[in-house]
XYZ file of C-alpha atoms in Angstrom:
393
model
C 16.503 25.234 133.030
C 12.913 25.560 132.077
C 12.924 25.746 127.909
C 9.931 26.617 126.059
C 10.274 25.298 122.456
C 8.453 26.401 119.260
C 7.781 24.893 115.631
C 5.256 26.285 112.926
C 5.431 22.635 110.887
C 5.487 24.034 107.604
C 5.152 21.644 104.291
C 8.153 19.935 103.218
C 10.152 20.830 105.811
C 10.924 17.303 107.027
C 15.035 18.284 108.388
C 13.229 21.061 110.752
C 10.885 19.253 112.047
C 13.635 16.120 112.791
C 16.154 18.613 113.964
C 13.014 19.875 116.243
C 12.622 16.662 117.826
C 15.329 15.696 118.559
C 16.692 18.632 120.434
C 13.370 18.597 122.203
C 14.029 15.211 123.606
C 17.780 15.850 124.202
C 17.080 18.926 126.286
C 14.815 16.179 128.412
C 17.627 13.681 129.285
C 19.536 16.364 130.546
C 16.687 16.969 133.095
C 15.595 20.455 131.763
C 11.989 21.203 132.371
C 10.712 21.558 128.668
C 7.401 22.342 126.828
C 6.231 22.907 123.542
C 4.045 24.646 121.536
C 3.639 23.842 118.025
C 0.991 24.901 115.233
C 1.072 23.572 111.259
C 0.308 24.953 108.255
C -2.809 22.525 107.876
C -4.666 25.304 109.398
C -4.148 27.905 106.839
C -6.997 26.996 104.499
C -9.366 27.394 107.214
C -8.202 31.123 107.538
C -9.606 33.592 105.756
C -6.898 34.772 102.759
C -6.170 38.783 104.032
C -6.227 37.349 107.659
C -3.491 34.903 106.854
C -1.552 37.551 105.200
C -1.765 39.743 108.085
C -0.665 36.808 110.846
C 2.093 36.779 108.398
C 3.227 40.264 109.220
C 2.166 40.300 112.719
C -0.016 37.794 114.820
C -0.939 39.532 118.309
C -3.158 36.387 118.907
C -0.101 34.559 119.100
C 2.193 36.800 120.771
C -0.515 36.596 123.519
C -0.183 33.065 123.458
C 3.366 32.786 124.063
C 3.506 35.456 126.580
C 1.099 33.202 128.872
C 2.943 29.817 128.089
C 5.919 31.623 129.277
C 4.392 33.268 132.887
C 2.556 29.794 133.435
C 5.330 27.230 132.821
C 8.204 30.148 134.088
C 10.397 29.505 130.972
C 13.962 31.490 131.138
C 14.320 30.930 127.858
C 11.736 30.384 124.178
C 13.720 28.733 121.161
C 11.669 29.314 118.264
C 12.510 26.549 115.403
C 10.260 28.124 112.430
C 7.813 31.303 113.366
C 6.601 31.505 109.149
C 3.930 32.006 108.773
C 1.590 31.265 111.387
C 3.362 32.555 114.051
C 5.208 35.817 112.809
C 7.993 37.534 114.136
C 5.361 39.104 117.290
C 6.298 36.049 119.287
C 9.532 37.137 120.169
C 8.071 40.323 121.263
C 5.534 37.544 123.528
C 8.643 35.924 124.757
C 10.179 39.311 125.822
C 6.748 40.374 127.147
C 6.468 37.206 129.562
C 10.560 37.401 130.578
C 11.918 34.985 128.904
C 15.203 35.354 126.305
C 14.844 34.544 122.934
C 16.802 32.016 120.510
C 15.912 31.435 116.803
C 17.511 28.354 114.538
C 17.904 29.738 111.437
C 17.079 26.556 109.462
C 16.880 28.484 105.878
C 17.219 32.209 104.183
C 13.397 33.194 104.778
C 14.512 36.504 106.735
C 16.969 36.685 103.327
C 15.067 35.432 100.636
C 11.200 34.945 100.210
C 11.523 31.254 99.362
C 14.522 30.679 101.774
C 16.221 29.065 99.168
C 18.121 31.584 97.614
C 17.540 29.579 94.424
C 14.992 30.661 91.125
C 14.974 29.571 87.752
C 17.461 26.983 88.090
C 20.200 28.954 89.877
C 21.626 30.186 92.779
C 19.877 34.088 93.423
C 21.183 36.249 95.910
C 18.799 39.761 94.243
C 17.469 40.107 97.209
C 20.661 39.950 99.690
C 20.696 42.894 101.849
C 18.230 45.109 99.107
C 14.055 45.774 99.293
C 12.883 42.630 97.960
C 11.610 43.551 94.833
C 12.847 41.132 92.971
C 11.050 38.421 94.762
C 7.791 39.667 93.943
C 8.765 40.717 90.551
C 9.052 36.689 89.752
C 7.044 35.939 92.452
C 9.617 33.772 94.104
C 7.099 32.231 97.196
C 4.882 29.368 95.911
C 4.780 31.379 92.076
C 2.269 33.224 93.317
C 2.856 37.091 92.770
C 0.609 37.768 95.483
C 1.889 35.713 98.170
C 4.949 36.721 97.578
C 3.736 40.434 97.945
C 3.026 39.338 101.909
C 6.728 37.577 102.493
C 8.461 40.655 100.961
C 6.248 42.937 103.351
C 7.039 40.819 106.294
C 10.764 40.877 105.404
C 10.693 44.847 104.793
C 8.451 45.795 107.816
C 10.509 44.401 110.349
C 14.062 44.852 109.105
C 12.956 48.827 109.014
C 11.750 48.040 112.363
C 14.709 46.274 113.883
C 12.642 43.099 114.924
C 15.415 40.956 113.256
C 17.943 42.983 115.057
C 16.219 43.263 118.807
C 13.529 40.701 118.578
C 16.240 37.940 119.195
C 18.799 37.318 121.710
C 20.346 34.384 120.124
C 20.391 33.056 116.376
C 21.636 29.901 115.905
C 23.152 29.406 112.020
C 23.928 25.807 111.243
C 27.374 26.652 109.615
C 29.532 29.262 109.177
C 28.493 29.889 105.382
C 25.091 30.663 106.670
C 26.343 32.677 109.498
C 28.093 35.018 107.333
C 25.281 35.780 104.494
C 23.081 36.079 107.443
C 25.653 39.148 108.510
C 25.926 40.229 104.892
C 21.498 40.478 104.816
C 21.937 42.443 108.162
C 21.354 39.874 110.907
C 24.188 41.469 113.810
C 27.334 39.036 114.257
C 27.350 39.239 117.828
C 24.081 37.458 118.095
C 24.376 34.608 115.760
C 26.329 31.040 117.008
C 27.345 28.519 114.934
C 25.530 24.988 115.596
C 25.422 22.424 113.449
C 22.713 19.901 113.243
C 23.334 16.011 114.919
C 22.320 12.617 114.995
C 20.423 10.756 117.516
C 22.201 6.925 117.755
C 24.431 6.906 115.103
C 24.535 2.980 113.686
C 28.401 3.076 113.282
C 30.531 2.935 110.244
C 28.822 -0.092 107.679
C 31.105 -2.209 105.627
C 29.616 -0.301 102.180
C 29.934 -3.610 100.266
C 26.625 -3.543 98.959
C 27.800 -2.554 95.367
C 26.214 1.248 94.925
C 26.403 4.538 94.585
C 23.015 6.618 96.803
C 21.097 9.657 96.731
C 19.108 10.205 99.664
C 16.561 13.287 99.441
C 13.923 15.662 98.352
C 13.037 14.915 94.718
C 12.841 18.479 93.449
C 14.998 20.680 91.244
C 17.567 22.522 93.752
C 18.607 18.894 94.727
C 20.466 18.515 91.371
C 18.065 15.794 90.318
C 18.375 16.859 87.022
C 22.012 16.737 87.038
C 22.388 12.872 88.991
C 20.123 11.482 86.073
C 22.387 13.487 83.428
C 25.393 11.534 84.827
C 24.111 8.149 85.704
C 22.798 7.932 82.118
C 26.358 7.320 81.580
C 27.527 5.735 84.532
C 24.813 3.161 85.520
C 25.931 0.573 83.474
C 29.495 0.838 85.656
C 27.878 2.126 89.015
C 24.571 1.084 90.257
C 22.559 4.249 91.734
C 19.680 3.852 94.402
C 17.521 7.086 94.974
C 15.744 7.419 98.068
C 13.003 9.730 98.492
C 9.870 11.570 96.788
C 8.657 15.088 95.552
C 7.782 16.934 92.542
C 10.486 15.300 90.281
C 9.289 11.743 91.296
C 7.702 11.248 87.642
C 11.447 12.076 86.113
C 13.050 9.487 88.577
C 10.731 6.916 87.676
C 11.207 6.953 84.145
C 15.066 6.888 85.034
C 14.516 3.996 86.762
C 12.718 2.478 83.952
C 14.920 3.383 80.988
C 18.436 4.034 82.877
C 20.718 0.805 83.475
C 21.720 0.707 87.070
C 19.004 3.710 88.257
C 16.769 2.228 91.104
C 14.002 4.320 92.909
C 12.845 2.846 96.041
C 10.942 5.738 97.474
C 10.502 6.949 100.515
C 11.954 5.636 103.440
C 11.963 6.450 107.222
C 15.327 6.638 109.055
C 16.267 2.944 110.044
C 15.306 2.629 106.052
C 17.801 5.462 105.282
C 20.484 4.492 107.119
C 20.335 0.666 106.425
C 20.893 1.597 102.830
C 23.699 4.066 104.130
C 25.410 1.195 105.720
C 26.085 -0.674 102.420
C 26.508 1.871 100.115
C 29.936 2.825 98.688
C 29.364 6.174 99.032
C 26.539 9.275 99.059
C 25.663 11.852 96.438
C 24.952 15.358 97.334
C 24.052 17.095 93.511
C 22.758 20.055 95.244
C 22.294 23.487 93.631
C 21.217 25.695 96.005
C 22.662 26.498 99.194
C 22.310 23.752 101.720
C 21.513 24.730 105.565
C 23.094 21.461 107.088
C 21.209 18.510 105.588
C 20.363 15.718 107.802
C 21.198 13.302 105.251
C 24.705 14.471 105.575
C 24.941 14.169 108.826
C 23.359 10.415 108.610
C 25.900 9.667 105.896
C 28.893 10.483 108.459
C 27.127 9.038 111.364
C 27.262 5.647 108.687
C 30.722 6.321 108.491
C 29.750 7.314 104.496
C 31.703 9.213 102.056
C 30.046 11.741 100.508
C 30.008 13.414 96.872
C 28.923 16.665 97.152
C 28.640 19.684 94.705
C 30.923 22.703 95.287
C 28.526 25.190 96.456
C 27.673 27.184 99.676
C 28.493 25.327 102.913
C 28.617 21.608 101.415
C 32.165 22.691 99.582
C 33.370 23.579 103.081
C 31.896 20.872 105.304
C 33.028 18.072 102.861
C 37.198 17.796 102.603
C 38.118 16.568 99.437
C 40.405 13.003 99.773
C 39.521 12.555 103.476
C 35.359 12.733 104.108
C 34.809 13.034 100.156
C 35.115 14.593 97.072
C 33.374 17.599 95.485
C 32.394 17.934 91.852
C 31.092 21.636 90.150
C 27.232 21.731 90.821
C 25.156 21.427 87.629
C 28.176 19.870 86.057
C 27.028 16.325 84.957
C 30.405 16.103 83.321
C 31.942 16.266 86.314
C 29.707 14.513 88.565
C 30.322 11.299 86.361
C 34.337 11.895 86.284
C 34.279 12.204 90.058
C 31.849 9.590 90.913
C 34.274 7.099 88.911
C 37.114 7.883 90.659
C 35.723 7.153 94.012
C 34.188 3.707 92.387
C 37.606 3.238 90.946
C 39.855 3.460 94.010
C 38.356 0.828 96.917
C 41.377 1.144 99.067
C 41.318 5.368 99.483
C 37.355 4.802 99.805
C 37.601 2.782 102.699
C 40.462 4.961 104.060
C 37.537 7.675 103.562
C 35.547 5.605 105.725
C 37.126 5.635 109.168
C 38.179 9.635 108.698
C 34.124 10.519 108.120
C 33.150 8.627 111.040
C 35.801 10.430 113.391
C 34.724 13.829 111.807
C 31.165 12.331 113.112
C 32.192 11.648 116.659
C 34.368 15.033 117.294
C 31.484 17.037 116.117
C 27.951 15.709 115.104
C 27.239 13.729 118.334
C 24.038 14.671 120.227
C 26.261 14.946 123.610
C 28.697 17.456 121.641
C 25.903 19.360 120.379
C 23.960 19.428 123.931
C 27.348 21.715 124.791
C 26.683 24.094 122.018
C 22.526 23.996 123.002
C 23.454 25.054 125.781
C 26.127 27.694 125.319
C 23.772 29.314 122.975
C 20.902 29.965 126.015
C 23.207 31.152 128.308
C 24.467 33.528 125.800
C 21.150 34.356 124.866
C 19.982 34.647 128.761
C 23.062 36.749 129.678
C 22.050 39.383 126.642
C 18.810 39.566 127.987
C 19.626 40.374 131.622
C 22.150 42.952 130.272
C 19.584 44.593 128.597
C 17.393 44.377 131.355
C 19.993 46.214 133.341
C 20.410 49.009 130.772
C-alpha cells in the first residue's frame, strides 16, 4: 500500500509527534511504500498575521501541495496526524482531488474546542460541545488571545456549516472510546470514526519497581494536576518519595517543591530510555490529570514497564485504568484523595506487585505495535472502501 503521511508539528505537542513516528516507521517494516510531508509551526512568524489567519481557515497553497504529492508518489491513501494550523482542513479536499482516501487521528478536541483541551480556568469546559463557539472567544480560550481565538472559532464554524468535518474525511481515528463518543456528541458521524489506541515501540518488560518511589512523568502545566500532586506530597513525602519528570510552565512551582517538600525530586526532562528507566524502578505512576486525556504516551510506557498507575477519575483515564488490577483511581483535583490512595498502594507491596504482572498483560493483548499495525490497517481499508463507494455513487 502506498501511504502518504502528514504532521503540522505544532508546539508542545510532543505525544503527536511520537505517536507520528512511530506509525511512520511501523507502516515501513510492513513493506508499505510510505512518504511524508510535514511543516511546523516555526514558520508562522515569518507569515504575515491576516495571512496566517486565513491558511487557518483555508490554505489552497497547500491543498495544491498535497494533491501533487499524491499523483506523483500514487498514494491510495493520506493520514493526516495534525492539519492546525498550517495546513487547514483544504488538504483533505487535496487528498480527494489527487484520488487518494482520507484518514485523520484525532489526537485532541481542536474540531470541539478551540484549545483542544476542553479545559479553562482550572476545569473541565465542554461550552462549546456541539454549540457556535462563542464562548471560546468570549474568554479567548486559544493562546489568551481574543483575537486568535476569533480565527479557531471561524475555522471550527465555517466548515462544520460546510460539512468538511463530515465529507472531508473517510476515516477518523479516536484514541479511545471516551473520545469517540464526544466526538459523535460535537457532530463528527459514528460510522466514520475507529477506535485506536496509541502503542509502544520495544516495550523494556515489566521492572522489579524496587527503587523506593512514587513518579510523575509529564507536561508541567496546570491540566496535568500539578497543582494537586504538590498539594498531596506536601503530606506524603516524608512517607513516599516522589520523582517528577518533565518541564513546562509550572517548572518554577516544581522546583520550589523540590526545594522545600521532603521526598519531592525534579529531575527534568528526560528522553524515553530516561523515562522508562525510571519507570522500571518505580512503585508505581501518577496520572493527576484534570482535563480530558487523549491516550497519553506516558500511560502506555507505564504498562509497557509493567507499572501501576494512579490516575484521576476523569474522561477516558477512569475507564482505561481498572481499579485493583492495572491501578487505582482517586477524584481529580482531590489532593485529599490523591494522598489516601497513593498510601494504600505504598501500603500493600504484595497486591502492588500482583498489579504488576496484570498491567503488563493488559500491555501485550492491546498496546503492542504488531496489535496496533492490525487496527492501522483496518482503519485504511475502511477508509479506502468508503471512498470507492462514493466514487461509485
Amino acid at each position: 500500500m502506498r501511504v502518504l503521511v502528514v504532521h503540522n508539528f505544532y508546539q508542545q505537542a510532543g505525544g503527536e509527534d511520537t505517536v507520528f513516528r512511530a506509525e511512520t516507521a511501523l507502516l515501513r517494516r510492513h513493506g508499505h511504500d510510505v512518504q511524508t510531508f510535514t511543516v511546523s509551526n516555526d514558520a508562522i512568524g515569518q507569515t504575515p498575521r491576516l495571512q496566517a489567519a486565513a491558511h487557518t481557515l483555508w490554505n489552497t497553497q497547500m491543498a495544491r501541495k498535497i494533491t501533487a504529492l499524491v499523483r506523483e508518489h500514487g498514494s491510495e491513501i493520506v493520514h493526516f496526524h495534525n492539519t492546525f494550523p498550517l495546513l487547514s482542513p483544504a488538504v483533505y479536499s487535496g487528498a480527494h482531488a489527487g484520488g487518494a482516501a482520507v484518514a485523520q487521528t484525532l489526537h485532541n478536541f481542536r474540531l470541539l474546542c478551540a484549545n483542544g483541551l476542553f479545559f479553562r480556568d482550572g476545569h473541565v469546559c465542554e461550552d462549546c460541545l456541539g454549540k457556535l463557539p462563542l464562548s471560546a472567544v468570549r474568554h479567548s480560550c486559544y493562546r489568551d488571545s481574543r483575537s486568535a481565538s476569533v480565527v479557531v472559532a471561524a475555522m471550527q464554524t465555517v466548515h462544520r456549516a460546510a460539512g468538511t468535518y463530515r465529507t472531508g474525511v473517510d476515516r477518523y481515528i479516536a484514541l479511545t472510546e471516551f473520545a469517540r463518543e464526544k466526538f459523535i456528541a460535537g457532530g463528527l458521524p459514528a460510522g466514520r470514526i475507529a477506535i485506536k489506541p496509541n502503542f509502544l515501540e520495544g516495550s523494556p518488560g515489566p521492572g522489579a519497581g524496587d527503587g523506593g518511589y512514587a513518579l510523575f512523568v509529564g507536561r508541567l502545566s496546570p491540566e496535568k494536576g500539578i497543582e494537586t500532586l504538590l498539594r498531596a506530597w506536601a503530606e506524603l513525602g516524608r512517607t513516599i518519595p516522589l520523582r517528577i519528570l518533565g518541564d513546562g510552565p509550572l517548572a518554577p512551582q516544581v522546583a520550589e517543591a523540590a526545594q522545600t517538600l521532603p521526598g519531592v525530586s525534579w529531575l527534568g526532562q528526560r528522553d524515553r530510555a530516561g523515562v522508562l528507566e525510571q519507570m522500571q524502578g518505580a512503585a508505581f505512576l501518577v496520572l493527576p490529570s484534570e482535563w480530558y486525556e487523549g491516550f497519553p504516551m506516558t500511560l502506555v510506557e507505564a504498562w509497557g514497564s509493567g507499572l501501576p498507575v494512579l490516575g484521576s477519575r476523569l474522561g477516558a483515564l477512569g475507564v482505561l485504568i481498572e481499579p485493583g488490577r492495572t491501578g487505582l483511581l482517586f477524584q481529580p483535583g482531590d489532593a485529599g484523595d490523591l494522598e489516601a490512595q497513593a498510601r494504600w498502594l505504598w501500603n500493600h507491596p504484595q497486591e502492588r506487585q500482583q498489579m504488576r504482572g496484570q498491567v503488563y498483560q493488559t500491555f501485550q493483548a492491546s498496546y503492542t505495535a504488531e496489535r496496533n499495525y492490525e487496527q492501522l490497517i483496518a482503519v485504511y481499508a475502511a477508509a479506502l472502501e468508503a471512498r470507492l463507494t462514493k466514487a461509485k455513487e
